[in-house]
Tab-separated table of N, CA and C in Angstrom:
chain	number	residue	atom	x	y	z
W	1	MET	N	105.908	51.250	71.849
W	1	MET	CA	106.065	49.808	71.937
W	1	MET	C	105.545	49.315	73.289
W	2	GLU	N	104.700	48.291	73.257
W	2	GLU	CA	104.194	47.717	74.500
W	2	GLU	C	105.227	46.768	75.093
W	3	ILE	N	105.321	46.795	76.412
W	3	ILE	CA	106.287	45.960	77.135
W	3	ILE	C	105.526	44.910	77.945
W	4	PRO	N	105.665	43.630	77.571
W	4	PRO	CA	105.012	42.587	78.356
W	4	PRO	C	105.754	42.345	79.672
W	5	VAL	N	104.985	42.169	80.731
W	5	VAL	CA	105.533	41.926	82.064
W	5	VAL	C	105.053	40.555	82.531
W	6	TYR	N	105.983	39.749	82.970
W	6	TYR	CA	105.682	38.446	83.556
W	6	TYR	C	105.918	38.599	85.050
W	7	LEU	N	104.865	38.526	85.828
W	7	LEU	CA	104.915	38.821	87.258
W	7	LEU	C	104.834	37.526	88.049
W	8	PHE	N	105.873	37.255	88.833
W	8	PHE	CA	105.947	36.051	89.661
W	8	PHE	C	105.816	36.473	91.117
W	9	THR	N	104.774	35.988	91.769
W	9	THR	CA	104.540	36.334	93.165
W	9	THR	C	104.691	35.086	94.031
W	10	GLY	N	104.693	35.285	95.327
W	10	GLY	CA	104.827	34.186	96.279
W	10	GLY	C	105.732	34.636	97.408
W	11	PHE	N	105.799	33.817	98.422
W	11	PHE	CA	106.591	34.164	99.593
W	11	PHE	C	108.004	33.614	99.476
W	12	LEU	N	108.861	34.049	100.381
W	12	LEU	CA	110.261	33.647	100.387
W	12	LEU	C	110.388	32.127	100.309
W	13	GLU	N	111.292	31.675	99.453
W	13	GLU	CA	111.587	30.251	99.260
W	13	GLU	C	110.417	29.466	98.665
W	14	SER	N	109.587	30.138	97.886
W	14	SER	CA	108.457	29.442	97.252
W	14	SER	C	108.804	28.919	95.859
W	15	GLY	N	109.970	29.289	95.336
W	15	GLY	CA	110.399	28.781	94.038
W	15	GLY	C	110.345	29.784	92.902
W	16	LYS	N	110.193	31.067	93.207
W	16	LYS	CA	110.090	32.091	92.158
W	16	LYS	C	111.363	32.170	91.312
W	17	THR	N	112.516	32.213	91.942
W	17	THR	CA	113.778	32.338	91.201
W	17	THR	C	113.980	31.149	90.279
W	18	ARG	N	113.740	29.976	90.785
W	18	ARG	CA	113.914	28.769	89.965
W	18	ARG	C	112.939	28.779	88.787
W	19	MET	N	111.688	29.174	89.043
W	19	MET	CA	110.703	29.188	87.964
W	19	MET	C	111.099	30.195	86.880
W	20	ILE	N	111.559	31.368	87.286
W	20	ILE	CA	111.996	32.367	86.305
W	20	ILE	C	113.212	31.848	85.536
W	21	SER	N	114.161	31.261	86.234
W	21	SER	CA	115.366	30.715	85.575
W	21	SER	C	114.998	29.622	84.586
W	22	GLU	N	114.082	28.726	84.964
W	22	GLU	CA	113.667	27.651	84.065
W	22	GLU	C	112.889	28.206	82.872
W	23	THR	N	112.096	29.220	83.102
W	23	THR	CA	111.363	29.859	82.003
W	23	THR	C	112.345	30.486	81.027
W	24	MET	N	113.345	31.185	81.554
W	24	MET	CA	114.343	31.828	80.700
W	24	MET	C	115.148	30.792	79.910
W	25	ALA	N	115.363	29.612	80.468
W	25	ALA	CA	116.141	28.571	79.796
W	25	ALA	C	115.340	27.830	78.729
W	26	ASP	N	114.034	27.948	78.768
W	26	ASP	CA	113.166	27.257	77.812
W	26	ASP	C	113.346	27.867	76.420
W	27	LYS	N	113.712	27.050	75.455
W	27	LYS	CA	113.969	27.539	74.092
W	27	LYS	C	112.720	28.161	73.459
W	28	ARG	N	111.544	27.748	73.878
W	28	ARG	CA	110.311	28.331	73.336
W	28	ARG	C	110.113	29.759	73.838
W	29	PHE	N	110.687	30.074	74.993
W	29	PHE	CA	110.542	31.413	75.573
W	29	PHE	C	111.701	32.324	75.179
W	30	GLN	N	112.874	31.750	75.093
W	30	GLN	CA	114.084	32.521	74.826
W	30	GLN	C	114.272	32.719	73.326
W	31	ASN	N	113.695	33.785	72.810
W	31	ASN	CA	113.822	34.050	71.379
W	31	ASN	C	114.600	35.342	71.142
W	32	LYS	N	115.690	35.479	71.868
W	32	LYS	CA	116.654	36.566	71.689
W	32	LYS	C	116.150	37.946	72.099
W	33	GLU	N	115.066	37.980	72.861
W	33	GLU	CA	114.584	39.265	73.362
W	33	GLU	C	115.431	39.703	74.553
W	34	ARG	N	115.631	41.002	74.646
W	34	ARG	CA	116.346	41.560	75.796
W	34	ARG	C	115.372	41.576	76.972
W	35	THR	N	115.789	40.964	78.073
W	35	THR	CA	114.899	40.775	79.214
W	35	THR	C	115.481	41.410	80.465
W	36	LEU	N	114.669	42.205	81.125
W	36	LEU	CA	115.026	42.788	82.418
W	36	LEU	C	114.326	41.984	83.501
W	37	ILE	N	115.094	41.486	84.467
W	37	ILE	CA	114.515	40.793	85.618
W	37	ILE	C	114.619	41.723	86.817
W	38	LEU	N	113.474	42.066	87.385
W	38	LEU	CA	113.436	42.861	88.609
W	38	LEU	C	113.341	41.907	89.785
W	39	VAL	N	114.347	41.937	90.645
W	39	VAL	CA	114.423	41.029	91.784
W	39	VAL	C	114.040	41.817	93.031
W	40	CYS	N	112.868	41.535	93.543
W	40	CYS	CA	112.361	42.271	94.706
W	40	CYS	C	112.524	41.479	95.996
W	41	GLU	N	113.107	40.313	95.898
W	41	GLU	CA	113.296	39.475	97.081
W	41	GLU	C	114.429	38.506	96.791
W	42	GLU	N	115.453	38.525	97.605
W	42	GLU	CA	116.592	37.638	97.399
W	42	GLU	C	116.506	36.446	98.335
W	43	GLY	N	116.536	35.266	97.740
W	43	GLY	CA	116.524	34.028	98.510
W	43	GLY	C	117.860	33.326	98.376
W	44	ILE	N	117.833	32.024	98.438
W	44	ILE	CA	119.049	31.220	98.364
W	44	ILE	C	119.588	31.173	96.933
W	45	GLU	N	118.698	30.954	95.964
W	45	GLU	CA	119.124	30.849	94.568
W	45	GLU	C	119.390	32.226	93.973
W	46	GLU	N	120.306	32.253	93.005
W	46	GLU	CA	120.645	33.498	92.323
W	46	GLU	C	120.535	33.300	90.820
W	47	TYR	N	120.441	34.389	90.113
W	47	TYR	CA	120.357	34.346	88.653
W	47	TYR	C	121.751	34.309	88.051
W	48	ASP	N	121.914	33.461	87.045
W	48	ASP	CA	123.153	33.415	86.284
W	48	ASP	C	122.833	33.965	84.890
W	49	THR	N	122.992	35.262	84.721
W	49	THR	CA	122.636	35.897	83.448
W	49	THR	C	123.714	35.707	82.383
W	50	SER	N	124.865	35.162	82.763
W	50	SER	CA	125.967	35.000	81.810
W	50	SER	C	125.631	34.030	80.672
W	51	LYS	N	124.686	33.142	80.884
W	51	LYS	CA	124.375	32.149	79.847
W	51	LYS	C	123.374	32.640	78.801
W	52	TYR	N	123.038	33.917	78.837
W	52	TYR	CA	122.044	34.445	77.903
W	52	TYR	C	122.627	35.448	76.910
W	53	SER	N	123.877	35.346	76.600
W	53	SER	CA	124.533	36.157	75.558
W	53	SER	C	124.301	37.653	75.718
W	54	GLY	N	124.334	38.125	76.954
W	54	GLY	CA	124.193	39.557	77.192
W	54	GLY	C	122.807	40.104	76.922
W	55	LYS	N	121.802	39.242	76.947
W	55	LYS	CA	120.433	39.675	76.654
W	55	LYS	C	119.536	39.708	77.891
W	56	VAL	N	120.063	39.290	79.052
W	56	VAL	CA	119.271	39.263	80.290
W	56	VAL	C	119.993	40.085	81.349
W	57	PHE	N	119.238	40.960	81.999
W	57	PHE	CA	119.810	41.894	82.974
W	57	PHE	C	118.976	41.862	84.251
W	58	THR	N	119.626	42.092	85.378
W	58	THR	CA	118.906	42.108	86.653
W	58	THR	C	119.065	43.461	87.335
W	59	GLU	N	118.006	43.859	87.988
W	59	GLU	CA	118.024	45.021	88.877
W	59	GLU	C	117.425	44.545	90.192
W	60	TYR	N	118.077	44.916	91.286
W	60	TYR	CA	117.624	44.506	92.611
W	60	TYR	C	116.872	45.659	93.268
W	61	VAL	N	115.685	45.356	93.751
W	61	VAL	CA	114.801	46.347	94.362
W	61	VAL	C	114.735	46.049	95.852
W	62	GLU	N	115.166	47.004	96.661
W	62	GLU	CA	115.239	46.787	98.108
W	62	GLU	C	113.940	47.106	98.852
W	63	SER	N	113.159	48.030	98.311
W	63	SER	CA	111.913	48.403	99.000
W	63	SER	C	110.831	48.710	97.976
W	64	VAL	N	109.597	48.549	98.397
W	64	VAL	CA	108.467	48.794	97.504
W	64	VAL	C	108.440	50.257	97.056
W	65	GLY	N	108.992	51.148	97.851
W	65	GLY	CA	109.052	52.564	97.499
W	65	GLY	C	109.923	52.856	96.285
W	66	GLU	N	110.837	51.936	95.951
W	66	GLU	CA	111.691	52.107	94.763
W	66	GLU	C	110.920	51.853	93.466
W	67	ILE	N	109.778	51.208	93.578
W	67	ILE	CA	109.008	50.876	92.385
W	67	ILE	C	108.102	52.057	92.044
W	68	THR	N	108.596	52.856	91.115
W	68	THR	CA	107.845	54.014	90.631
W	68	THR	C	107.819	53.954	89.106
W	69	ARG	N	106.890	54.668	88.514
W	69	ARG	CA	106.802	54.740	87.053
W	69	ARG	C	108.133	55.216	86.463
W	70	GLU	N	108.695	56.233	87.091
W	70	GLU	CA	109.942	56.811	86.592
W	70	GLU	C	111.093	55.809	86.668
W	71	LYS	N	111.197	55.120	87.805
W	71	LYS	CA	112.296	54.168	87.997
W	71	LYS	C	112.161	52.981	87.042
W	72	LEU	N	110.949	52.475	86.879
W	72	LEU	CA	110.735	51.353	85.965
W	72	LEU	C	111.102	51.757	84.536
W	73	SER	N	110.687	52.942	84.131
W	73	SER	CA	111.023	53.443	82.786
W	73	SER	C	112.527	53.620	82.624
W	74	GLU	N	113.172	54.114	83.676
W	74	GLU	CA	114.633	54.315	83.649
W	74	GLU	C	115.362	52.988	83.446
W	75	TRP	N	114.956	51.953	84.204
W	75	TRP	CA	115.602	50.646	84.069
W	75	TRP	C	115.372	50.056	82.689
W	76	LEU	N	114.169	50.200	82.164
W	76	LEU	CA	113.866	49.669	80.833
W	76	LEU	C	114.763	50.318	79.786
W	77	LYS	N	114.900	51.621	79.887
W	77	LYS	CA	115.736	52.367	78.942
W	77	LYS	C	117.210	51.986	79.110
W	78	LYS	N	117.668	51.856	80.348
W	78	LYS	CA	119.066	51.518	80.643
W	78	LYS	C	119.495	50.237	79.931
W	79	TYR	N	118.610	49.240	79.902
W	79	TYR	CA	118.943	47.942	79.321
W	79	TYR	C	118.327	47.729	77.936
W	80	ASN	N	117.562	48.704	77.473
W	80	ASN	CA	116.884	48.586	76.180
W	80	ASN	C	116.120	47.260	76.101
W	81	ALA	N	115.399	46.953	77.160
W	81	ALA	CA	114.712	45.656	77.280
W	81	ALA	C	113.430	45.613	76.462
W	82	ASP	N	113.117	44.401	75.991
W	82	ASP	CA	111.900	44.152	75.228
W	82	ASP	C	110.777	43.618	76.100
W	83	ARG	N	111.142	43.064	77.255
W	83	ARG	CA	110.166	42.501	78.190
W	83	ARG	C	110.753	42.530	79.588
W	84	VAL	N	109.865	42.334	80.569
W	84	VAL	CA	110.278	42.410	81.972
W	84	VAL	C	109.717	41.204	82.720
W	85	MET	N	110.569	40.617	83.556
W	85	MET	CA	110.124	39.571	84.473
W	85	MET	C	110.336	40.123	85.874
W	86	VAL	N	109.369	39.890	86.741
W	86	VAL	CA	109.429	40.456	88.084
W	86	VAL	C	109.308	39.341	89.109
W	87	GLU	N	110.307	39.242	89.984
W	87	GLU	CA	110.236	38.357	91.144
W	87	GLU	C	109.784	39.245	92.304
W	88	TYR	N	108.479	39.246	92.557
W	88	TYR	CA	107.889	40.201	93.492
W	88	TYR	C	107.936	39.675	94.921
W	89	ASN	N	108.198	40.573	95.851
W	89	ASN	CA	108.273	40.244	97.268
W	89	ASN	C	106.877	39.923	97.803
W	90	GLY	N	106.725	38.754	98.371
W	90	GLY	CA	105.429	38.305	98.866
W	90	GLY	C	104.862	39.132	100.004
W	91	MET	N	105.690	39.905	100.673
W	91	MET	CA	105.215	40.723	101.794
W	91	MET	C	104.751	42.104	101.343
W	92	TRP	N	104.931	42.423	100.058
W	92	TRP	CA	104.502	43.717	99.531
W	92	TRP	C	103.140	43.579	98.862
W	93	ASN	N	102.310	44.584	99.011
W	93	ASN	CA	101.004	44.606	98.376
W	93	ASN	C	101.188	44.696	96.864
W	94	ILE	N	100.481	43.861	96.139
W	94	ILE	CA	100.633	43.794	94.690
W	94	ILE	C	100.112	45.058	93.998
W	95	GLY	N	99.178	45.731	94.631
W	95	GLY	CA	98.621	46.953	94.064
W	95	GLY	C	99.668	48.030	93.851
W	96	ALA	N	100.683	48.073	94.710
W	96	ALA	CA	101.754	49.062	94.574
W	96	ALA	C	102.480	48.884	93.247
W	97	PHE	N	102.658	47.638	92.824
W	97	PHE	CA	103.319	47.383	91.546
W	97	PHE	C	102.433	47.815	90.382
W	98	TYR	N	101.173	47.407	90.419
W	98	TYR	CA	100.259	47.758	89.327
W	98	TYR	C	100.095	49.274	89.210
W	99	ASP	N	100.069	49.965	90.335
W	99	ASP	CA	99.927	51.426	90.316
W	99	ASP	C	101.134	52.118	89.683
W	100	ALA	N	102.297	51.485	89.756
W	100	ALA	CA	103.533	52.100	89.257
W	100	ALA	C	103.840	51.767	87.796
W	101	LEU	N	103.064	50.900	87.179
W	101	LEU	CA	103.373	50.494	85.805
W	101	LEU	C	103.309	51.671	84.832
W	102	PRO	N	104.345	51.840	84.028
W	102	PRO	CA	104.281	52.842	82.961
W	102	PRO	C	103.141	52.496	81.992
W	103	GLU	N	102.662	53.481	81.275
W	103	GLU	CA	101.497	53.298	80.405
W	103	GLU	C	101.665	52.206	79.358
W	104	ASN	N	102.864	52.044	78.822
W	104	ASN	CA	103.050	51.061	77.757
W	104	ASN	C	103.418	49.663	78.286
W	105	TRP	N	103.424	49.473	79.610
W	105	TRP	CA	103.696	48.168	80.197
W	105	TRP	C	102.358	47.484	80.469
W	106	PHE	N	102.293	46.175	80.230
W	106	PHE	CA	101.085	45.432	80.590
W	106	PHE	C	101.484	44.079	81.167
W	107	VAL	N	100.764	43.653	82.180
W	107	VAL	CA	101.049	42.356	82.797
W	107	VAL	C	100.469	41.289	81.883
W	108	TYR	N	101.367	40.584	81.220
W	108	TYR	CA	100.985	39.530	80.295
W	108	TYR	C	100.534	38.296	81.058
W	109	GLN	N	101.264	37.992	82.151
W	109	GLN	CA	100.911	36.839	82.969
W	109	GLN	C	101.366	37.069	84.400
W	110	GLU	N	100.489	36.728	85.330
W	110	GLU	CA	100.821	36.767	86.754
W	110	GLU	C	100.740	35.342	87.280
W	111	VAL	N	101.844	34.875	87.846
W	111	VAL	CA	101.974	33.508	88.334
W	111	VAL	C	102.325	33.556	89.808
W	112	MET	N	101.688	32.699	90.598
W	112	MET	CA	102.023	32.612	92.027
W	112	MET	C	102.701	31.273	92.287
W	113	CYS	N	103.826	31.324	92.993
W	113	CYS	CA	104.541	30.123	93.412
W	113	CYS	C	104.273	29.905	94.891
W	114	VAL	N	104.000	28.655	95.260
W	114	VAL	CA	103.662	28.333	96.640
W	114	VAL	C	104.441	27.097	97.079
W	115	ASP	N	105.048	27.175	98.233
W	115	ASP	CA	105.662	26.011	98.865
W	115	ASP	C	104.527	25.279	99.570
W	116	SER	N	104.200	24.080	99.112
W	116	SER	CA	103.057	23.355	99.671
W	116	SER	C	103.231	23.020	101.155
W	117	ASN	N	104.476	23.031	101.647
W	117	ASN	CA	104.718	22.760	103.070
W	117	ASN	C	104.288	23.926	103.963
W	118	THR	N	104.246	25.133	103.417
W	118	THR	CA	103.923	26.309	104.238
W	118	THR	C	102.576	26.943	103.878
W	119	PHE	N	101.925	26.452	102.833
W	119	PHE	CA	100.697	27.077	102.356
W	119	PHE	C	99.633	27.209	103.442
W	120	ALA	N	99.331	26.137	104.153
W	120	ALA	CA	98.261	26.165	105.160
W	120	ALA	C	98.568	27.158	106.284
W	121	VAL	N	99.809	27.195	106.728
W	121	VAL	CA	100.200	28.113	107.803
W	121	VAL	C	100.106	29.558	107.317
W	122	TYR	N	100.635	29.842	106.133
W	122	TYR	CA	100.567	31.205	105.587
W	122	TYR	C	99.127	31.632	105.347
W	123	ASN	N	98.319	30.720	104.834
W	123	ASN	CA	96.931	31.044	104.559
W	123	ASN	C	96.164	31.333	105.849
W	124	ALA	N	96.496	30.630	106.905
W	124	ALA	CA	95.831	30.851	108.187
W	124	ALA	C	96.300	32.133	108.872
W	125	ASN	N	97.581	32.452	108.758
W	125	ASN	CA	98.147	33.565	109.516
W	125	ASN	C	98.372	34.848	108.719
W	126	MET	N	98.413	34.735	107.403
W	126	MET	CA	98.650	35.907	106.560
W	126	MET	C	97.645	35.910	105.398
W	127	ARG	N	96.400	35.675	105.743
W	127	ARG	CA	95.362	35.506	104.721
W	127	ARG	C	95.256	36.705	103.778
W	128	THR	N	95.378	37.917	104.312
W	128	THR	CA	95.251	39.109	103.473
W	128	THR	C	96.360	39.152	102.425
W	129	LEU	N	97.590	38.857	102.832
W	129	LEU	CA	98.708	38.829	101.881
W	129	LEU	C	98.562	37.680	100.880
W	130	MET	N	98.081	36.553	101.361
W	130	MET	CA	97.882	35.398	100.481
W	130	MET	C	96.801	35.719	99.441
W	131	TYR	N	95.699	36.285	99.900
W	131	TYR	CA	94.607	36.640	98.984
W	131	TYR	C	95.063	37.689	97.969
W	132	ASP	N	95.876	38.634	98.434
W	132	ASP	CA	96.404	39.680	97.559
W	132	ASP	C	97.097	39.076	96.343
W	133	LYS	N	97.836	38.002	96.537
W	133	LYS	CA	98.571	37.363	95.438
W	133	LYS	C	97.683	36.413	94.641
W	134	LEU	N	96.792	35.709	95.319
W	134	LEU	CA	95.931	34.739	94.639
W	134	LEU	C	94.867	35.390	93.764
W	135	SER	N	94.410	36.548	94.151
W	135	SER	CA	93.265	37.162	93.477
W	135	SER	C	93.544	37.577	92.035
W	136	GLY	N	94.790	37.835	91.679
W	136	GLY	CA	95.076	38.297	90.324
W	136	GLY	C	95.846	37.327	89.461
W	137	CYS	N	96.294	36.240	90.034
W	137	CYS	CA	97.151	35.348	89.253
W	137	CYS	C	96.348	34.446	88.324
W	138	SER	N	96.980	34.035	87.248
W	138	SER	CA	96.319	33.133	86.307
W	138	SER	C	96.651	31.672	86.605
W	139	VAL	N	97.763	31.453	87.292
W	139	VAL	CA	98.218	30.097	87.615
W	139	VAL	C	98.875	30.113	88.981
W	140	VAL	N	98.652	29.041	89.752
W	140	VAL	CA	99.359	28.848	91.021
W	140	VAL	C	100.146	27.536	90.892
W	141	PHE	N	101.446	27.618	91.135
W	141	PHE	CA	102.293	26.429	91.117
W	141	PHE	C	102.617	26.036	92.546
W	142	PHE	N	102.200	24.830	92.929
W	142	PHE	CA	102.559	24.279	94.223
W	142	PHE	C	103.771	23.391	94.023
W	143	ASN	N	104.805	23.605	94.824
W	143	ASN	CA	105.983	22.763	94.708
W	143	ASN	C	106.397	22.250	96.077
W	144	ARG	N	107.379	21.364	96.054
W	144	ARG	CA	107.899	20.662	97.230
W	144	ARG	C	106.843	19.751	97.807
C-alpha cells in the first residue's frame, strides 16, 4: 500500500501548524483516514487530535537524526496510518527527509508556509535554507 505524505515546510511561526490543522478540519480532506502527523518543530500552536474520533495521531521528532526509514515505518505501523502529514523544521535540510522515506511512501504535496514579515530577512540571511524549501514545493503560502 502506498502512503501519501503531505510535507509542510517553513520556518518557526510561519503558520505550518495552523495550516495542517485547517487542512485536517476541512471536510473534503477528512474522509476518515487514519493520519499520522510528524511534528518536527514545536511553536506556539498545538494540535488538538481529540476532535478527530481517534483517527489522528502525533509523533514529536526532536532531531533530524530521528528521521530514519526504520523509525518512519515503525510509527506508521504503530498507528496503522493511511497517510502522513509532516510539519518539517525549517532549519533542517529537506534532503534528509526525502532520503529517509520508506519505499512505499511518496510525497503527494510539498507546501511552504512563509511569514511575509520575515521573508526578506530570511531570504537575505539564510538563502541556502530558504532555497532548500522553495526548490521542491508546489505552493508557497504567504501569511500575516
